[in-house]
Each structure stands twice: as structure tokens, then as C-alpha cells.
Amino acid sequence: MTTEQMNIDRKLSEFPRARLMTEVTQVERLDRLSDRLGIDLWLKRDDLTGLSFGGNKTRQLEFYFGEAVQQRADTVLITGAVQSNFVRTAAAAAARLGMKSVLQLEERVPGMGEQYYRSGNVLLAKVLGAEHMHFPVGEDEVGADNALHERAAQLIANGHRPYVIHLGIDHPPLGALGYVQGGAELGAQISDFDAAVVPSGSGSTHGGFLTGLRLSGVHAPVYGICVRRDQDQQYARMEKVLGRLAALMDFDPAIVMNGINVWDGVLAPGYGQVGQGTRDALTLMARTEGIFLDPVYSAKTFSGLLGLLDEGVISKGQKVVMLHTGGLPALFGYQEVIESI
Ligand SMILES: *Cc1c(COP(=O)(O)O)cnc(C)c1O
């Protein structure tokens, strides 16, 4: 372990943490895709983080649930899109730690069919016994959080101890701490890559990953593929996330601020909506490597990687690491879309 990694571990150990994943995730070289694309392509397998079909939210939730356990919470409340992986993974973590969960599902994606509301993550959350709430709009983070607080107030009145995981950006980015760990973990596995490609949604994954790499002394560019907002809005969001993360962990934000790279070339037609590039990326990965990507995040991220290669931002021959953030249950929520591929 290098001095940098020891310092990151020491810093992270100051925060309460509930262990939800036990081991580091593997990084594998994708030989056939590397040949096909003319780059040296590696995949960090955070689809295999373990808890309830894996994915990036397991890392993030370790720090939220750490705080929830410390506060002796008995119920965790969280909000997200109907096919949110965050709320499904939170319900699994709550079950594992002996808590109840309240999941609020927001109408964020227009025009979806019946499977979207019944299968995939929705079905899994039912199995996990979570309470469900509905929120009519998908672009009101503060309103969605307020609705959770109203439910939390009722729970308190009934003698419970609720813990709210906020969606709004004006709260400490505890989830990003999980990806500071994730970035440091990758830096210890391989550090000689030319570029990393990650999804950029709430920014917890992107911001934490960038920070973990920089604090480990890895200076390769980290490209955040926009999955939710256009690149101007996402850039502003990343500045806020990184500013809050720097304050939380007490490091100089200058070491990460000039490393914000966001690209929205594959965002269309919008959050949770699947265009042709995303479909092609999803089938290319499956048919070349036997690895599944999800339609909302990881297939868009891979589509983004292909776009950056097309534009020459990533060049032939470079060593590139893509973060696979999981999300696979959503494949079943998008059955109609997948069937039309
Ligand atoms: C939530 C999610 C993301 C986006 O992560 P953020 O930390 O919100 O930016 C990416 N991939 C998957 C599979 C997700 O569930």
C-alpha cells in the first residue's frame, strides 16, 4: 500500500460505514473488444459489488447506512426514478441491517410501458418488502426530498426513527465517499491507463472516482458521460459535488476542479430514454464479450466511450478503463425497448 492509499483509508475511516461489500471488484481486460476497437480496453466490474445484483449504489450506501446505523435508525427513506437501482439497493441494505425501507418512485421517464412499472427493480423492491410512495414529477429534487420528510414526520409521530437519504445537492455527498474508495481501489489495481470513462448522473460516482484517483496520484483524464443533464448543467453540478466533497474530506478542491470532463454526446433523447447508439452499445458488449450493460446508464456510458473514440478525444492504441456501474435489473423493466433491438 502506498502512502497516498494509507492516507485515503485513514481519511475515510473517520466516517461511519456499514460494510455491504466485502471485497474489491475485479478489473478485466476485454480482449475481443480491444481488438475490435483498436484500444487497450479494461472494465472495472462494479456490476459485481455483491449486494442484490450489484452496482455502484452498494459503495455509496455503505456511508449512508453507516450514518443510519450510528443514529440508530429503524427505517430508511429514499427517492428515485421508477426503475432506480439506488432505491432497490437501499431496500436490500435495509433488509440486511434489520431496518425497514420506504421507497418513493418519481415519474421521470415519459412514455414507458407496463413492464417499466412492474418488472425489474420494482419487482425486486416488492420482494424486499419495501413500502412504496409515488411522486408525480421527476425533476424536483427538493420537492421529492420534502415528501420524504413528511413521511418521516409521520413515522416519528408513531415512535419510529427514520433516516432520509437526500436526492438534493445541498447535503453532504456521503455517497461520493464510496467512490473515493472505488477510485483509490482502481488506482491500486492499475494506474498506467490513459483515460477512464464513467457515467455522470447525480455526480457521486464521477466526483468520488475522480477524487479517489487524484488523491492516489493518478492523473489520467476521467470522462463523465452525461446520463441525466446536458454538459453545461452537469459541469456546474460537478463543481458543487466536488466542492462539498472537498469540504467533507478536508482536501484542497484545486486538485480536482481542473479535472472535470463531461460529455453529453449520447444523452439524447434524455434520461432513461434509449436511443440507437445506446442499443448498439448494449448489443456490441453482449455479443463481443458476453457481458450485459443496462439501458439507462452503463450502455450509455459505453456508447459515450465509442463517441469519444470517434471524435478522437480517446485515440487508437490508448489504454482505457470503463467503470461498469451495474443496473442490470432495469433490463427487465425495459423489456419492450430491449425486444425491439
Ligand atoms: C445511479 C447509477 C449511475 C449514476 O451514478 P451517480 O452516482 O448518480 O452519478 C450509474 N449507473 C448505474 C447503474 C446507476 O444505478
PDB file of C-alpha atoms in Angstrom, residues 24-25 62 95 102 199 210 224 248 276 306:
ATOM      1  CA  VAL A  24     -12.588  -5.292  -4.116  1.00  0.00           C
ATOM      2  CA  THR A  25     -14.142  -5.654  -7.567  1.00  0.00           C
ATOM      3  CA  GLU A  62     -22.067   1.986   2.837  1.00  0.00           C
ATOM      4  CA  ALA A  95     -33.160  -5.680   4.989  1.00  0.00           C
ATOM      5  CA  VAL A 102     -39.649   3.489   2.275  1.00  0.00           C
ATOM      6  CA  PRO A 199     -21.342   7.704 -16.009  1.00  0.00           C
ATOM      7  CA  LEU A 210     -12.046  11.371  -9.889  1.00  0.00           C
ATOM      8  CA  GLY A 224     -18.035  11.696 -17.253  1.00  0.00           C
ATOM      9  CA  LEU A 248     -16.341  16.995   3.833  1.00  0.00           C
ATOM     10  CA  GLN A 276     -29.987   3.814 -31.256  1.00  0.00           C
ATOM     11  CA  LEU A 306     -17.343   4.886 -28.529  1.00  0.00           C
TER      12      LEU A 306
END
